[in-house]
XYZ file of C-alpha atoms in Angstrom:
328
model
C 39.527 -14.269 8.881
C 36.168 -14.338 7.031
C 35.511 -16.353 3.956
C 36.551 -13.877 1.119
C 37.006 -14.126 -2.557
C 38.872 -11.441 -4.817
C 38.024 -10.806 -8.233
C 40.002 -8.578 -10.702
C 39.144 -7.669 -14.207
C 42.856 -7.711 -14.991
C 42.720 -11.637 -14.503
C 41.384 -11.879 -18.034
C 42.531 -10.201 -21.345
C 41.570 -6.512 -21.764
C 39.005 -7.161 -24.618
C 37.055 -9.471 -22.294
C 37.134 -7.359 -19.131
C 33.861 -5.680 -19.483
C 31.817 -8.796 -20.313
C 33.731 -10.468 -17.288
C 32.563 -7.724 -15.258
C 28.984 -7.994 -16.200
C 29.012 -11.619 -15.482
C 30.480 -10.672 -12.033
C 27.565 -8.471 -11.352
C 25.052 -10.878 -12.372
C 26.409 -13.331 -9.771
C 26.650 -10.769 -6.995
C 23.429 -8.748 -7.763
C 21.374 -9.592 -10.747
C 21.635 -9.511 -14.760
C 22.398 -5.837 -15.951
C 23.439 -4.129 -19.134
C 26.966 -2.761 -18.547
C 28.825 -0.109 -20.828
C 31.861 1.983 -20.062
C 34.297 4.713 -21.783
C 36.871 2.317 -20.648
C 35.458 -0.756 -22.399
C 39.022 -1.286 -23.977
C 40.875 -1.671 -20.925
C 38.206 -2.248 -17.929
C 40.175 -2.176 -14.694
C 37.837 -3.153 -11.698
C 38.400 -4.836 -8.469
C 35.823 -6.604 -6.189
C 36.038 -8.631 -2.739
C 33.081 -10.543 -1.817
C 32.767 -11.304 2.012
C 30.679 -14.284 2.951
C 28.105 -13.417 5.616
C 25.871 -16.482 5.125
C 22.651 -15.597 3.309
C 24.152 -11.863 3.113
C 27.076 -10.802 1.258
C 29.147 -7.502 1.357
C 31.549 -6.497 -1.303
C 33.847 -3.554 -1.446
C 34.510 -2.507 -5.118
C 36.271 -0.164 -7.286
C 35.256 0.478 -10.892
C 36.116 3.076 -13.484
C 33.372 5.171 -15.313
C 30.499 2.773 -15.957
C 26.856 2.909 -16.954
C 24.579 -0.089 -15.438
C 21.270 -0.537 -16.599
C 18.478 -3.112 -15.252
C 15.611 -3.259 -17.553
C 12.192 -4.735 -17.432
C 13.305 -7.579 -19.749
C 16.216 -8.483 -17.491
C 14.007 -8.399 -14.350
C 11.738 -10.998 -16.267
C 14.705 -12.962 -17.237
C 15.747 -13.347 -13.537
C 14.845 -11.592 -10.161
C 16.803 -12.803 -7.060
C 14.504 -10.619 -4.868
C 17.276 -8.933 -3.433
C 17.904 -5.270 -1.812
C 21.183 -3.801 -2.623
C 22.796 -1.140 -0.585
C 25.913 0.791 -1.827
C 27.805 3.129 0.626
C 29.835 5.479 -1.510
C 33.377 5.834 -0.191
C 34.841 7.817 -3.146
C 33.647 9.007 -6.533
C 30.196 10.324 -7.799
C 27.287 9.369 -9.919
C 23.509 9.429 -10.787
C 20.892 6.974 -10.215
C 17.539 6.985 -12.019
C 14.515 4.957 -11.416
C 11.695 6.228 -13.800
C 11.290 9.889 -13.613
C 13.150 10.108 -10.339
C 16.908 10.701 -10.062
C 19.272 10.939 -7.140
C 22.890 12.147 -7.295
C 25.227 10.343 -5.029
C 28.517 11.375 -3.350
C 31.019 10.201 -0.780
C 29.326 9.146 2.460
C 25.925 8.553 0.748
C 24.112 5.397 1.156
C 21.829 4.370 -1.807
C 19.495 1.464 -1.706
C 18.243 -0.389 -4.745
C 15.927 -3.254 -5.418
C 16.439 -6.158 -7.920
C 12.717 -5.939 -8.815
C 12.746 -2.453 -10.098
C 14.155 -1.077 -13.462
C 16.875 1.371 -12.911
C 20.180 3.051 -14.392
C 23.086 3.975 -12.504
C 25.754 6.348 -14.180
C 29.172 6.737 -12.753
C 31.000 9.949 -12.903
C 34.169 10.399 -14.761
C 36.399 9.171 -12.055
C 36.572 5.801 -10.480
C 33.956 4.930 -7.873
C 34.682 3.035 -4.767
C 31.635 1.478 -2.725
C 30.921 -1.127 -0.216
C 27.916 -2.896 -1.489
C 25.695 -5.132 0.606
C 23.227 -7.807 -0.932
C 20.332 -8.722 1.354
C 17.485 -11.273 0.439
C 14.063 -9.430 0.736
C 12.764 -12.394 2.899
C 15.357 -11.410 5.584
C 13.834 -7.876 5.981
C 10.633 -7.908 8.064
C 9.009 -4.850 6.360
C 5.704 -4.516 4.496
C 6.119 -5.917 1.093
C 7.013 -2.958 -1.338
C 7.646 -0.727 1.728
C 11.426 -0.377 0.971
C 10.626 0.502 -2.515
C 9.288 3.742 -1.166
C 12.835 4.518 -0.269
C 13.939 4.256 -3.849
C 15.281 6.439 -5.272
C 16.918 8.313 -2.322
C 20.047 8.534 -0.256
C 19.698 7.272 3.212
C 21.209 9.423 6.109
C 24.695 8.237 7.180
C 25.847 11.251 9.237
C 24.150 10.235 12.575
C 21.697 7.788 14.042
C 21.142 4.128 12.490
C 22.757 5.302 9.286
C 25.992 6.302 10.785
C 26.297 2.912 12.850
C 25.486 1.012 9.384
C 28.236 2.833 7.663
C 30.683 2.338 10.375
C 29.838 -1.366 10.386
C 30.365 -1.767 6.479
C 33.543 0.339 6.471
C 35.234 -1.445 9.396
C 34.110 -4.952 8.313
C 35.533 -4.295 4.760
C 38.628 -2.751 5.990
C 39.792 -5.671 8.155
C 38.128 -9.103 8.391
C 41.238 -10.811 10.130
C 39.616 -10.560 13.590
C 36.765 -13.083 12.633
C 36.342 -16.537 11.979
C 34.464 -18.013 9.018
C 31.812 -19.132 11.481
C 31.179 -15.446 12.286
C 30.040 -14.625 9.013
C 26.346 -15.498 9.468
C 26.298 -13.778 12.932
C 27.538 -10.545 11.194
C 25.105 -11.027 8.305
C 22.317 -10.986 11.003
C 23.841 -7.926 12.580
C 24.027 -6.245 9.118
C 20.290 -7.232 8.358
C 19.146 -5.895 11.707
C 20.893 -2.442 11.235
C 19.347 -2.341 7.545
C 15.974 -3.216 8.796
C 16.207 -0.499 11.636
C 17.166 2.201 9.073
C 14.596 1.484 6.561
C 11.882 1.182 9.245
C 13.059 4.633 10.674
C 13.124 6.058 7.151
C 9.621 4.670 6.248
C 8.303 6.179 9.384
C 9.304 9.781 8.181
C 8.818 11.487 4.789
C 9.387 8.239 2.734
C 6.103 7.138 3.751
C 4.502 10.167 2.310
C 2.742 10.223 -1.110
C 5.016 11.269 -4.003
C 3.270 14.508 -4.415
C 3.860 15.422 -0.778
C 7.405 14.509 -1.061
C 7.997 16.771 -3.880
C 6.025 19.581 -2.108
C 8.238 19.226 0.863
C 11.474 19.111 -1.238
C 10.134 22.329 -3.034
C 9.703 23.988 0.376
C 13.496 23.030 1.486
C 14.778 24.276 -1.845
C 12.851 27.562 -1.566
C 14.111 27.980 2.039
C 17.640 27.258 0.861
C 17.292 29.791 -1.755
C 16.014 32.410 0.620
C 18.839 31.638 3.082
C 21.491 32.155 0.267
C 20.140 35.046 -1.668
C 23.111 37.244 -0.582
C 25.652 34.611 -2.399
C 26.234 35.847 -5.943
C 27.426 32.142 -6.574
C 23.962 30.814 -6.056
C 22.943 29.073 -9.041
C 20.641 25.955 -10.085
C 23.734 23.805 -10.167
C 24.663 24.827 -6.717
C 21.119 24.189 -5.389
C 20.793 20.907 -7.128
C 23.949 19.651 -5.446
C 23.092 20.953 -2.127
C 19.735 18.862 -2.244
C 21.405 15.808 -3.864
C 19.392 15.827 -7.058
C 20.304 16.286 -10.720
C 20.094 19.640 -12.369
C 17.586 18.155 -14.914
C 15.325 17.082 -11.996
C 15.527 20.550 -10.333
C 14.290 21.945 -13.591
C 11.435 19.688 -13.802
C 10.325 20.527 -10.137
C 10.099 24.242 -11.248
C 7.982 23.375 -14.159
C 5.284 23.689 -11.846
C 6.211 27.067 -10.504
C 5.549 30.408 -11.981
C 9.162 30.928 -13.068
C 12.279 29.044 -13.938
C 14.932 28.342 -11.115
C 17.176 31.371 -12.304
C 13.892 33.621 -12.623
C 12.706 32.659 -9.142
C 16.095 33.360 -7.640
C 16.113 36.817 -9.476
C 12.528 37.815 -8.259
C 13.363 36.836 -4.679
C 16.461 39.044 -4.907
C 14.661 41.838 -6.424
C 11.890 41.732 -3.795
C 14.551 41.799 -0.924
C 16.281 44.636 -2.465
C 12.851 46.583 -2.980
C 12.360 46.144 0.912
C 15.795 47.350 1.568
C 15.349 50.501 -0.609
C 11.997 51.235 1.127
C 13.505 50.857 4.568
C 14.235 54.184 6.433
C 16.823 52.526 8.428
C 18.963 51.877 5.353
C 18.466 55.126 3.556
C 22.146 56.111 3.831
C 23.187 52.663 2.528
C 24.201 53.128 -1.247
C 21.997 51.516 -3.745
C 25.216 49.412 -5.115
C 25.694 47.970 -1.509
C 22.041 46.981 -1.408
C 22.576 45.288 -4.608
C 25.711 43.398 -3.452
C 23.989 42.497 -0.116
C 21.174 40.652 -2.187
C 23.532 38.692 -4.306
C 23.938 41.159 -7.297
C 27.705 41.090 -8.408
C 27.135 43.866 -10.952
C 25.408 47.219 -10.010
C 24.562 47.805 -13.669
C 22.795 44.571 -14.087
C 20.888 45.054 -10.768
C 19.638 48.511 -12.052
C 18.543 46.976 -15.349
C 16.668 44.011 -13.777
C 15.158 46.504 -11.087
C 13.858 48.714 -13.884
C 12.418 46.074 -15.891
C 10.608 44.477 -12.755
C 9.369 47.736 -11.290
C 9.354 50.273 -14.198
C 11.652 52.744 -12.530
C 15.519 52.892 -11.555
C 16.264 51.946 -7.825
C 17.452 55.441 -6.931
C 13.977 56.917 -8.230
C 12.078 54.087 -6.503
C 13.932 54.843 -3.139
C 13.298 58.473 -3.383
C 9.643 58.198 -4.214
C 9.131 55.745 -1.480
C 10.893 57.657 1.287
C 8.916 60.986 0.092
C 5.673 58.960 0.287
C 6.704 57.538 3.890
C 7.480 61.028 5.118
C 4.053 62.394 3.834
C 2.154 59.654 5.588
C 4.098 60.185 8.778
C 3.270 64.006 8.596
């Protein structure tokens, strides 16, 4: 089997476990500040697989907050890229004013030369991490940084190959000899290089403003496609696009309305079109309200009157009469 080392926080007294784990992170990644709601009894486990210049380390940790600050970067920078494939649990990563929410099957890339903060969710998080020296990745210097912060795709293509490689390797190392480690490290490096190159050729190579506009277009299209769903909310939209709720609200600061107001306005516009459609003249107003995502007819009538100055029934009647007059 591959050369492997296992570390358990329970190998030291409970009072020393969090500091012990911070030391482990420094040795496998880079110096970080560590805090946790479970600092009094921090129970974590990590396996480190030796792949030559590259290492892979499956780990499970309880709720934790990890920070790499500019001061720590000046203190020590091993010039590494770190990839985390999320097996279980959730969390949020922040790089400057950018955020990304990660969930199972997400692949998140980090950079030891950048300040960042990772906040785990309430439950434990299990990941398969990989550390790769930057010198081994034949990419333009700073190129991979443009992929941070973002989730890399793992559902298909190169991302799926990389995710499967990490999972299968961490699940069972017995088929391999220690001498296979460097060869497997080369395979891993090639897959990461291919995925980053593919990503950089797409929207990650775009300027930040363009990426934000592209994201807003996707969000607005998602809203239009789900207007019928009364459960559509800012939280649902943020989750569907793997961004935090606060980041979603910041995106809409450049729009003419808040997220909730933008949803309501689009629903009212759609309902207005339905009310003036002769083909729907026999459809009750409350049915049109439901069709456009309003779960309460009274709320719809009130919102419609505030927006158009007249109740929806009167608006429909006037529109249909005007339409007949024009036709005549």
